[in-house]
Every structure is written in C-alpha cells, then in structure tokens.
Coordinates of C-alpha atoms and ligand atoms in Angstrom, one line a residue:
M529 CA 38.0 -84.3 -48.9
Y530 CA 36.0 -81.4 -49.5
N531 CA 34.1 -80.6 -52.4
E532 CA 34.6 -76.9 -54.2
R533 CA 31.2 -77.6 -55.9
T534 CA 28.8 -75.0 -57.0
S535 CA 28.7 -71.1 -55.1
T536 CA 24.7 -72.3 -54.0
D537 CA 25.8 -74.0 -51.4
R538 CA 29.2 -72.4 -50.4
V539 CA 29.0 -70.8 -47.1
V540 CA 30.8 -67.4 -46.5
V541 CA 31.4 -66.0 -43.2
V542 CA 32.3 -62.3 -42.7
G543 CA 34.4 -61.8 -39.8
A544 CA 37.3 -63.7 -38.3
G545 CA 36.7 -63.8 -35.0
Q546 CA 35.4 -66.1 -31.9
A547 CA 31.8 -66.6 -33.7
G548 CA 32.5 -66.9 -37.3
A549 CA 35.6 -69.0 -35.7
D550 CA 33.9 -71.5 -34.2
F551 CA 30.8 -71.2 -36.4
V552 CA 33.2 -72.6 -39.0
A553 CA 34.3 -75.6 -37.4
A554 CA 31.0 -76.9 -36.5
L555 CA 29.6 -76.3 -39.3
R556 CA 32.2 -79.2 -40.9
M557 CA 31.0 -81.2 -37.2
A558 CA 27.4 -80.8 -38.5
G559 CA 28.9 -82.8 -41.5
H560 CA 28.9 -79.3 -44.0
Q561 CA 31.2 -81.0 -47.0
G562 CA 30.8 -77.8 -49.3
P563 CA 32.6 -75.3 -49.3
V564 CA 33.4 -72.2 -46.8
T565 CA 34.9 -69.2 -46.6
L566 CA 36.1 -67.2 -44.0
V567 CA 36.7 -64.1 -44.3
G568 CA 38.2 -61.6 -41.9
E569 CA 39.2 -58.0 -41.6
E570 CA 42.4 -58.5 -38.8
P571 CA 45.5 -59.7 -39.9
E572 CA 45.7 -62.8 -37.8
H573 CA 44.0 -66.1 -37.6
P574 CA 41.3 -65.7 -35.3
Y575 CA 41.8 -65.4 -31.9
A576 CA 40.5 -65.0 -28.1
R577 CA 39.9 -61.6 -26.9
P578 CA 39.4 -62.4 -23.7
P579 CA 42.7 -62.9 -22.6
L580 CA 43.6 -59.1 -24.1
S581 CA 42.8 -57.7 -20.9
K582 CA 44.3 -59.9 -18.7
A583 CA 47.0 -62.5 -19.4
Y584 CA 48.2 -61.5 -22.5
L585 CA 48.2 -57.8 -21.4
S586 CA 50.3 -58.7 -18.0
G587 CA 52.7 -60.6 -20.6
K588 CA 51.8 -64.1 -18.8
A589 CA 50.6 -65.4 -22.7
T590 CA 51.6 -64.9 -26.0
A591 CA 49.9 -64.1 -29.2
E592 CA 50.1 -67.8 -30.1
D593 CA 48.6 -69.1 -26.8
L594 CA 45.3 -66.9 -28.0
H595 CA 44.6 -68.5 -31.3
L596 CA 41.2 -70.3 -31.2
R597 CA 42.6 -73.6 -33.2
P598 CA 45.7 -74.0 -34.7
P599 CA 46.2 -71.8 -38.1
A600 CA 46.3 -75.2 -39.5
M601 CA 43.5 -76.7 -39.1
Y602 CA 41.8 -74.1 -41.5
E603 CA 43.2 -76.2 -44.3
Q604 CA 42.9 -79.3 -43.1
Q605 CA 39.6 -78.8 -42.7
G606 CA 38.8 -77.4 -45.9
I607 CA 38.2 -73.6 -45.0
D608 CA 39.3 -71.1 -46.9
I609 CA 40.4 -68.9 -44.4
R610 CA 41.0 -65.1 -45.2
T611 CA 43.0 -63.0 -43.1
G612 CA 43.4 -59.1 -43.4
T613 CA 40.3 -58.7 -45.7
R614 CA 37.8 -56.6 -45.1
V615 CA 33.8 -57.3 -46.7
T616 CA 32.7 -54.2 -48.2
S617 CA 28.8 -55.1 -49.2
V618 CA 27.1 -57.7 -49.6
D619 CA 24.8 -58.1 -53.0
R620 CA 21.9 -60.4 -50.9
A621 CA 19.6 -60.5 -54.4
A622 CA 22.4 -61.9 -56.5
R623 CA 23.7 -63.6 -53.2
H624 CA 27.2 -62.5 -53.1
V625 CA 29.5 -60.4 -51.1
V626 CA 32.0 -58.0 -52.8
L627 CA 35.9 -58.0 -51.7
A628 CA 38.0 -54.6 -50.6
D629 CA 39.6 -55.4 -54.0
G630 CA 36.4 -56.0 -55.6
E631 CA 36.6 -59.9 -56.2
R632 CA 32.8 -60.6 -55.5
L633 CA 32.1 -63.8 -53.4
P634 CA 29.1 -65.6 -54.4
Y635 CA 27.0 -67.4 -51.6
G636 CA 24.5 -69.8 -51.0
H637 CA 24.5 -69.3 -47.3
L638 CA 26.0 -66.0 -45.8
V639 CA 26.9 -65.4 -42.1
L640 CA 27.5 -62.2 -40.3
A641 CA 29.6 -62.3 -37.8
T642 CA 31.4 -59.0 -37.5
G643 CA 31.4 -58.9 -33.8
G644 CA 32.1 -54.4 -32.6
R645 CA 33.5 -51.9 -32.3
P646 CA 34.8 -50.1 -28.9
R647 CA 32.6 -47.0 -28.7
R648 CA 34.3 -43.8 -28.8
L649 CA 34.4 -40.6 -26.6
P650 CA 33.2 -38.3 -28.8
A651 CA 36.1 -34.8 -27.5
P652 CA 38.3 -33.0 -29.7
G653 CA 42.1 -34.2 -30.4
L654 CA 41.4 -37.5 -28.6
D655 CA 41.1 -39.6 -31.9
E656 CA 44.9 -38.2 -32.7
A657 CA 46.3 -38.8 -29.2
P658 CA 49.1 -41.3 -29.4
N659 CA 48.5 -42.6 -25.9
V660 CA 44.8 -42.3 -25.8
H661 CA 43.9 -46.3 -26.3
Y662 CA 40.6 -48.4 -26.6
L663 CA 40.6 -52.7 -26.3
R664 CA 38.8 -55.0 -28.6
T665 CA 41.9 -56.2 -30.6
L666 CA 45.7 -57.2 -30.1
A667 CA 46.2 -54.3 -32.3
D668 CA 45.2 -52.1 -29.6
V669 CA 47.3 -53.9 -26.9
A670 CA 50.4 -53.6 -29.2
A671 CA 50.0 -49.9 -29.1
M672 CA 49.0 -50.0 -25.9
R673 CA 51.3 -52.2 -24.2
P674 CA 54.7 -49.7 -24.0
R675 CA 53.0 -47.5 -21.9
F676 CA 52.4 -49.7 -19.5
V677 CA 55.6 -49.2 -17.7
P678 CA 55.7 -49.1 -13.7
G679 CA 55.6 -46.1 -12.1
A680 CA 53.1 -44.7 -15.6
R681 CA 50.0 -42.7 -15.0
L682 CA 46.8 -44.8 -16.0
V683 CA 43.8 -43.0 -16.9
V684 CA 40.8 -45.3 -17.7
V685 CA 37.9 -43.9 -18.2
G686 CA 34.5 -46.3 -17.8
G687 CA 34.2 -48.7 -14.7
G688 CA 33.0 -51.7 -16.7
Y689 CA 34.7 -54.8 -17.0
V690 CA 37.6 -54.3 -19.5
G691 CA 38.4 -51.2 -18.0
L692 CA 38.5 -52.6 -14.1
E693 CA 40.2 -55.7 -15.4
V694 CA 42.8 -53.4 -17.5
A695 CA 43.1 -51.3 -14.3
A696 CA 44.0 -54.7 -12.6
V697 CA 46.7 -55.9 -14.9
A698 CA 48.0 -52.3 -14.7
R699 CA 48.4 -52.3 -11.0
G700 CA 50.0 -55.6 -10.8
L701 CA 52.4 -54.0 -13.7
G702 CA 53.6 -51.2 -11.4
L703 CA 51.3 -48.2 -13.1
T704 CA 49.6 -45.7 -10.9
V705 CA 46.0 -46.3 -11.9
T706 CA 42.5 -44.2 -11.1
V707 CA 39.4 -45.4 -12.6
L708 CA 36.7 -42.6 -13.7
E709 CA 33.2 -43.6 -13.4
A710 CA 29.9 -41.4 -14.7
L711 CA 27.1 -43.4 -13.2
P712 CA 27.5 -44.0 -8.8
R713 CA 29.0 -47.2 -9.3
V714 CA 31.5 -49.4 -11.4
L715 CA 29.4 -52.7 -13.4
A716 CA 26.2 -51.0 -12.6
R717 CA 24.8 -52.1 -16.1
V718 CA 25.4 -55.5 -15.2
T719 CA 24.7 -56.7 -11.3
A720 CA 23.7 -56.1 -8.0
P721 CA 24.6 -52.7 -6.0
Q722 CA 26.2 -55.3 -3.5
V723 CA 28.8 -56.5 -6.5
S724 CA 29.5 -53.5 -7.4
A725 CA 30.5 -52.3 -3.8
F726 CA 32.7 -55.3 -3.5
Y727 CA 34.4 -54.5 -6.7
Q728 CA 35.0 -50.7 -5.6
R729 CA 36.4 -52.3 -2.2
V730 CA 38.6 -54.8 -4.0
H731 CA 40.0 -52.2 -6.0
A732 CA 40.8 -49.7 -3.4
E733 CA 42.8 -52.7 -1.6
E734 CA 44.7 -53.0 -4.8
G735 CA 45.7 -48.9 -5.0
V736 CA 43.4 -47.9 -7.3
D737 CA 41.5 -45.0 -6.9
I738 CA 38.3 -45.3 -8.3
R739 CA 36.0 -42.3 -8.8
V740 CA 32.2 -42.6 -9.4
D741 CA 29.6 -40.4 -10.1
T742 CA 32.8 -38.8 -11.7
A743 CA 31.9 -36.9 -14.9
V744 CA 34.9 -36.0 -17.1
T745 CA 34.2 -32.6 -19.2
G746 CA 37.5 -32.5 -21.6
F747 CA 41.6 -33.0 -22.0
A748 CA 44.5 -31.1 -21.9
F749 CA 46.7 -31.8 -24.5
A750 CA 50.8 -32.3 -24.7
P751 CA 52.1 -29.9 -28.3
D752 CA 52.2 -33.5 -29.8
G753 CA 48.8 -34.0 -29.4
A754 CA 49.3 -36.5 -26.3
V755 CA 46.9 -35.8 -23.7
T756 CA 48.5 -35.1 -20.5
A757 CA 45.4 -35.1 -18.4
V758 CA 41.7 -35.3 -17.6
E759 CA 39.6 -32.7 -16.9
L760 CA 36.9 -34.0 -14.0
K761 CA 33.1 -31.8 -14.0
N762 CA 34.5 -31.0 -10.5
G763 CA 37.0 -28.8 -12.1
E764 CA 39.6 -31.2 -11.2
R765 CA 43.0 -32.0 -13.1
L766 CA 44.1 -35.8 -13.0
D767 CA 47.8 -36.0 -14.7
A768 CA 47.4 -38.7 -16.8
D769 CA 50.7 -40.7 -18.9
V770 CA 48.4 -43.0 -20.9
V771 CA 43.9 -43.3 -21.0
L772 CA 42.4 -46.6 -21.5
V773 CA 38.3 -45.7 -22.5
G774 CA 36.0 -48.8 -22.5
I775 CA 32.6 -47.5 -22.3
G776 CA 31.3 -50.1 -24.1
L777 CA 30.8 -51.9 -28.0
V778 CA 29.3 -50.7 -30.9
P779 CA 27.6 -53.4 -32.4
D780 CA 29.3 -53.9 -36.7
T781 CA 26.3 -53.9 -38.6
E782 CA 27.0 -51.6 -41.0
L783 CA 26.5 -54.2 -44.0
A784 CA 23.1 -55.4 -42.4
E785 CA 22.1 -52.3 -42.8
R786 CA 23.7 -51.7 -45.8
S787 CA 21.9 -54.1 -47.7
G788 CA 18.7 -53.9 -46.1
L789 CA 18.6 -56.3 -43.4
A790 CA 16.6 -55.0 -39.7
V791 CA 18.6 -53.6 -36.9
D792 CA 18.0 -52.8 -34.0
N793 CA 20.7 -52.9 -31.3
G794 CA 21.9 -55.0 -33.1
I795 CA 21.3 -57.5 -36.3
V796 CA 18.0 -58.8 -36.0
V797 CA 17.7 -62.9 -35.8
D798 CA 15.5 -65.3 -34.4
E799 CA 16.3 -68.2 -32.5
Y800 CA 18.0 -69.8 -35.2
C801 CA 20.1 -67.0 -35.9
R802 CA 18.5 -66.5 -38.9
T803 CA 17.3 -63.2 -40.4
A804 CA 14.7 -62.6 -42.4
D805 CA 16.3 -63.9 -45.6
P806 CA 16.4 -67.3 -45.4
A807 CA 19.9 -67.7 -47.0
V808 CA 21.6 -65.6 -44.6
F809 CA 22.3 -65.8 -40.6
A810 CA 24.5 -63.5 -38.2
I811 CA 25.8 -64.5 -34.6
G812 CA 27.3 -63.2 -31.9
D813 CA 28.6 -59.8 -30.3
C814 CA 26.7 -58.0 -33.6
T815 CA 23.1 -60.0 -32.9
S816 CA 20.2 -58.8 -31.3
H817 CA 18.1 -62.5 -30.8
P818 CA 15.4 -63.1 -29.5
C819 CA 15.2 -63.8 -24.9
G820 CA 12.9 -66.6 -24.6
E821 CA 10.7 -66.7 -21.6
H822 CA 12.4 -62.9 -20.8
G823 CA 10.1 -61.9 -23.8
G824 CA 11.7 -59.3 -26.0
R825 CA 15.3 -58.8 -27.4
R826 CA 19.0 -59.0 -26.2
R827 CA 22.4 -58.6 -27.2
L828 CA 25.2 -60.1 -25.5
E829 CA 28.8 -59.9 -25.3
S830 CA 30.0 -62.6 -24.4
V831 CA 32.2 -65.7 -25.9
P832 CA 29.5 -68.6 -24.4
N833 CA 26.9 -66.9 -26.4
A834 CA 29.4 -66.5 -29.8
S835 CA 30.0 -70.0 -29.4
E836 CA 26.4 -71.4 -28.9
Q837 CA 25.2 -68.6 -31.9
A838 CA 28.1 -70.3 -34.1
R839 CA 26.7 -73.5 -32.9
T840 CA 23.1 -73.0 -33.5
A841 CA 23.4 -71.5 -37.3
A842 CA 26.2 -74.3 -38.2
A843 CA 23.4 -77.3 -37.2
A844 CA 20.3 -74.9 -38.9
I845 CA 22.5 -74.5 -42.4
A846 CA 23.3 -78.2 -42.6
G847 CA 19.7 -79.0 -42.2
H848 CA 19.5 -80.2 -38.6
P849 CA 18.1 -76.7 -36.7
A850 CA 17.7 -76.7 -33.0
P851 CA 16.5 -73.1 -31.3
Y852 CA 19.5 -70.9 -29.9
T853 CA 18.3 -71.8 -25.9
A854 CA 21.6 -71.5 -23.7
I855 CA 21.6 -70.2 -20.3
P856 CA 24.0 -67.5 -21.1
W857 CA 27.0 -67.4 -18.8
F858 CA 30.5 -65.3 -18.3
W859 CA 33.3 -64.8 -16.7
S860 CA 36.1 -61.8 -15.4
D861 CA 39.3 -62.0 -14.0
Q862 CA 40.4 -59.5 -11.9
Y863 CA 43.5 -60.2 -9.8
D864 CA 42.8 -63.0 -7.6
V865 CA 38.9 -62.8 -8.2
K866 CA 37.3 -64.7 -10.9
L867 CA 33.7 -63.8 -11.0
Q868 CA 31.5 -66.4 -12.7
T869 CA 27.9 -65.4 -14.0
V870 CA 24.8 -67.0 -15.5
G871 CA 21.5 -66.2 -16.6
L872 CA 20.2 -63.0 -16.9
S873 CA 18.9 -60.8 -14.0
T874 CA 17.0 -58.4 -16.0
G875 CA 13.5 -57.8 -13.9
H876 CA 14.6 -59.5 -10.4
D877 CA 12.5 -58.3 -7.4
E878 CA 14.9 -59.8 -4.8
V879 CA 19.2 -59.8 -4.5
V880 CA 20.0 -62.7 -2.0
I881 CA 23.9 -62.7 -1.2
R882 CA 25.6 -65.8 0.4
G883 CA 28.5 -65.0 2.4
T884 CA 29.6 -61.9 2.7
T885 CA 30.5 -58.9 0.0
E886 CA 32.4 -56.3 3.1
T887 CA 35.2 -58.7 4.0
G888 CA 37.0 -61.5 2.1
R889 CA 37.0 -62.3 -1.5
S890 CA 34.5 -65.0 -2.2
F891 CA 30.6 -65.0 -2.1
A892 CA 27.6 -65.6 -4.1
A893 CA 24.7 -63.2 -5.1
F894 CA 21.1 -64.3 -6.5
Y895 CA 18.8 -62.6 -8.6
L896 CA 15.8 -63.9 -7.8
K897 CA 11.9 -63.1 -9.3
D898 CA 9.1 -64.6 -8.1
G899 CA 11.0 -66.4 -5.7
Q900 CA 12.5 -68.0 -9.0
V901 CA 16.2 -68.3 -8.8
R902 CA 17.0 -66.5 -12.4
A903 CA 20.7 -65.2 -12.4
A904 CA 23.5 -65.8 -10.2
D905 CA 27.5 -63.8 -9.9
V906 CA 29.2 -66.0 -8.1
V907 CA 33.0 -65.0 -6.8
C908 CA 35.4 -67.6 -6.6
S909 CA 33.8 -70.3 -5.9
P910 CA 34.1 -73.0 -8.7
R911 CA 31.1 -75.2 -6.8
D912 CA 28.9 -72.9 -5.7
F913 CA 29.0 -71.8 -9.4
A914 CA 28.3 -75.1 -10.8
A915 CA 25.5 -75.6 -8.0
A916 CA 24.3 -71.9 -9.3
R917 CA 24.1 -73.0 -12.3
K918 CA 21.7 -75.9 -12.2
L919 CA 20.0 -73.4 -9.9
V920 CA 19.0 -71.0 -13.2
G921 CA 18.7 -73.9 -15.4
A922 CA 16.2 -75.6 -13.1
R923 CA 14.5 -71.7 -12.7
A924 CA 14.4 -73.4 -9.1
R925 CA 12.7 -71.9 -6.5
V926 CA 15.0 -71.8 -3.1
S927 CA 13.9 -69.5 -0.3
A928 CA 16.2 -66.6 0.6
E929 CA 17.2 -67.7 3.9
A930 CA 17.7 -71.4 2.6
L931 CA 20.5 -69.5 -0.1
R932 CA 21.8 -67.4 2.6
D933 CA 22.6 -69.9 5.2
L934 CA 26.2 -71.1 4.6
S935 CA 26.1 -74.7 6.2
V936 CA 24.0 -75.9 3.7
P937 CA 25.6 -76.7 0.6
L938 CA 24.2 -75.0 -2.5
K939 CA 23.9 -78.4 -4.3
Q940 CA 21.6 -80.3 -1.3
L941 CA 18.8 -76.8 -2.5
L942 CA 18.7 -78.7 -6.0
Ligands
FAD54 C1 39.2 -56.8 -23.9 C2 38.3 -58.1 -24.0 C3 37.1 -58.7 -22.5 C4 36.6 -59.3 -23.1 N1 36.5 -60.6 -21.8 C5 35.6 -61.8 -21.7 C6 35.1 -62.6 -21.1 O1 36.3 -62.9 -20.2 N2 34.1 -63.7 -21.1 C7 33.4 -63.3 -22.0 O2 32.6 -64.0 -22.5 N3 33.7 -62.5 -23.0 C8 34.8 -61.7 -23.0 N4 35.5 -60.9 -23.9 C9 33.9 -60.5 -24.9 C10 34.2 -61.8 -25.6 O3 35.6 -61.1 -26.6 C11 33.5 -61.6 -27.3 O4 31.8 -61.2 -27.2 C12 33.4 -62.7 -28.4 O5 34.9 -61.8 -29.1 C13 32.5 -61.8 -29.4 O6 32.9 -62.5 -30.7 P1 32.5 -61.9 -32.2 O7 32.7 -63.4 -33.3 O8 30.9 -62.1 -32.2 O9 33.5 -60.8 -32.8 P2 34.9 -60.4 -32.7 O10 35.0 -61.6 -32.0 O11 34.6 -58.8 -32.2 O12 34.8 -60.7 -33.8 C14 34.6 -60.5 -35.8 C15 35.5 -60.2 -36.5 O13 34.7 -59.3 -37.8 C16 35.6 -58.7 -38.6 N5 34.7 -57.8 -38.8 C17 34.3 -56.9 -38.6 N6 33.3 -56.1 -40.3 C18 34.2 -57.0 -41.3 C19 34.3 -56.8 -42.9 N7 33.4 -56.3 -43.4 N8 34.8 -57.4 -43.2 C20 35.7 -58.3 -42.5 N9 35.9 -58.8 -41.1 C21 34.8 -57.9 -40.8 C22 36.2 -57.9 -37.3 O14 37.4 -57.2 -37.8 C23 36.6 -59.2 -35.7 O15 37.6 -59.7 -36.0 C24 35.9 -59.7 -24.0 C25 36.1 -58.8 -25.0 C26 37.1 -58.3 -24.9 C27 36.8 -57.1 -26.0

C-alpha cells in the first residue's frame, strides 16, 4: 500500500514520544503515501506520559494501557518504527540523519520531536544516589516505584504539577510526604496566587507537609550513596527514604543546535512548525513557536500542544499547510481534584474567582486582560470548562461581576 520510493520523499521523525507518534498518524491521515521512519531512543513503543505521575504510578494502569496506539498500527500504516535507537547527528547539507550504530537515514523531510529531559538538581553525589529520582519515562517509574511503600518518607523537591501529582499518589500509597518549593507558593509560574493557595490547602488536608519559600542547601548520604536527609536553608534536616526532584524540563535541542538550526529556549519554528530549513520541522516540547496575538515566542509542555503541532507539521508536509492557531489547554489530576486550564494567562491584569478557593474543591479562576477573558483554570467542573473554552476562544468581554455570579450559568455569558 505504501511505496518504498526514493529517499527524497522519506519523512524521518526523531523522537517517538507524543508528538512523534501523533505526527506519523496525522501524516498518513493527511494522505502522505511515501516512506516514514520513526526513530525513538526509548525501548517502548510510543506511550502517554501524563499517567506516569497519576494512574500508572499509583498502580491503576499498566504499561500497555499507556500505549498511544496499538503497536501493530505502525506496521499496518507502513511506518518503519525503530525503538531503542538514538539519532546521533543530522547532516542538513546531505539530508540524512546518523543513528547510533552508524546507519545513515536519508530524508526528504525531517521532523525533530525530541521532547526534553528533567532539569537536574546540581548537588555533589546526587546523580549517583539510588533513591533520588526524576520523572519523565517508564524507566524512571520502574526505578522509583519499589520505594513507594507505606510509611516511606518521600521528599519532593519542586512544587510544580509533576511534583504535586506524585505527592498526591504517594499519599494514596501511604507514604509520608513533604513538598519543598523555593518560591513563595506552589505552581507560581503557571497560576494565580488563589489557585496556588487552593492546592496548598488541599495537599495540607490530605496530610502533605507543604513548605514554600524553602530552599534546599544540601543532602546527607549513607555509606552506600543513598540520600538519608535533605538539608534546608533554615538549618533543618528532613529525613528521607526517597527523593523526587521535579524542577522543570530542559528541551532537547542538541541535534538542532549541532546542525546549525536556531534555538531559543526550544527549536525555533514558525506557525507551520517549520525551522529556517524548509526540509526540517520541529514539534512538541522541544519547540519555541510564535505566540500569535500575545506576541513573542513560547515553549509549551503539554499533550494538546504536541498533538496540535504534530497535525500542523503533517498538514504542511502533505502539502496542505494551515497555521497552528489552537488555543493551549492542559489538565492535572491530584486526589479527586481535576484541574483543566485553557488559554495563556501571560500579561493578565485581573483575576476573577468564580466560587471559592478557600473551602470545597470546585471553582474557576478567569484571567482577564483589558476586560477580555484570556485564560481560565477550572477545577472539578467539566461544564464550566466547556464554557470557559468558548469564552477564551471568543476573547469574550465579560464583566467580573457576571463571571463571579454563580446564579448565572457561564454559557449564558457567551
Ligand atoms: C510525569 C508527567 C506528567 C505529565 N502530565 C501531563 C498532563 O497531565 N497533561 C498534559 O497535557 N501534559 C502532561 N505532561 C507533558 C506531556 O507528557 C508532554 O508535553 C508530551 O509528552 C510532549 O511530547 P513530545 O513528543 O514533545 O516529547 P516526549 O513525549 O518527551 O518525546 C520525546 C521523545 O524523543 C526521544 N528522543 C530524544 N532525542 C532523541 C534522539 N536523539 N534520538 C532518538 N530519540 C530521541 C526521547 O527519548 C522521547 O521518547 C506530563 C509529562 C510528564 C513527564
């Protein structure tokens, strides 16, 4: 069904994560009949990462449940998938990539979907400590999961989404959990103070010791190299059986940089996911893309962004280019609390809370700029989230009073 034609119409994808896997499926859907090779360094077929800090870590999902598509699909779709294979370099002049075993794969189009790696905490001895973990891959969960036993003392460094989700799962598994955040509040870079305060309250209610404004200064080690305690700036030492570091992601831009492509906190692409080289595209967490009306550039770390960029690049390569204009959205699950966010709150000048963050577990926060709804965080209300998406999509001008008024359904404000 699919042709083994010349290398000039071969599409090579580096990175078999969310973006890479969604891209190859979208490329076939868009009508590309030529050869496609998907190269991924991890040994598994492409899988979803969000459950790594949720259902998979808690034991409620299996590795098979995480597959983005049935492994047989790749063969059925004529996609040459190379798992456990690292691309070591790109030669843009010769239009080929080089694999770790020296094989050269020629391409007509190249798609970089390399994602990123957890930011490391620079501390002597930490990289060798067997009980200090980072969370990005199935292998990371396999390494840390045996330490998640009832009564174990977990210290989470970093109060971002990954750290907080792991804290929630760990409480469910019976661990004692402390979360350390250097900034004055958790989720400080992504949400309003009221939303941070809500999460701090929920975690405290669930028995997590959340410490904000708390800098880690060092670690104590056992003779076997394991961390035994985390040392804080205020002189305190927290005993630890297991440490999870969740302090962000460093985009994997090495191949792009070494091949002379522009990188600026991510591989620089336009609204079609093209780099400055018309044969090379980049998609997903590794990209820095134009921000539309917000101006500037942005790098997003989310499944919806990876999927949208995959579709955008596939359409462009298949000859039906359409710019990436989708409104970003994201979700996070902690305990019984589902957060759904939409839009970009950057530059907002007003935050309106619908409901209350001080009691209960359902509310919405709207981010307004010049009276327009730009973004929303909606907690435990799929109906309000559906309406919030429309309000953000329409750049609706809604008064703060109307947004706050619980007697007025949000959909009436559209
Ligand atoms: C624990 C966790 C929870 C998350 N929860 C959510 C959530 O609730 N909601 C949400 O929207 N997003 C969530 N995310 C983020 C989401 O998973 C990412 O945004 C998404 O996976 C990005 O896809 P990607 O394809 O760009 O990168 P990745 O999925 O990281 O894939 C990149 C792949 O490229 C491979 N690679 C890199 N370099 C090479 C090379 N040289 N040769 C071969 N292969 C290479 C890597 O090994 C990797 O497999 C979560 C992420 C994590 C880690």
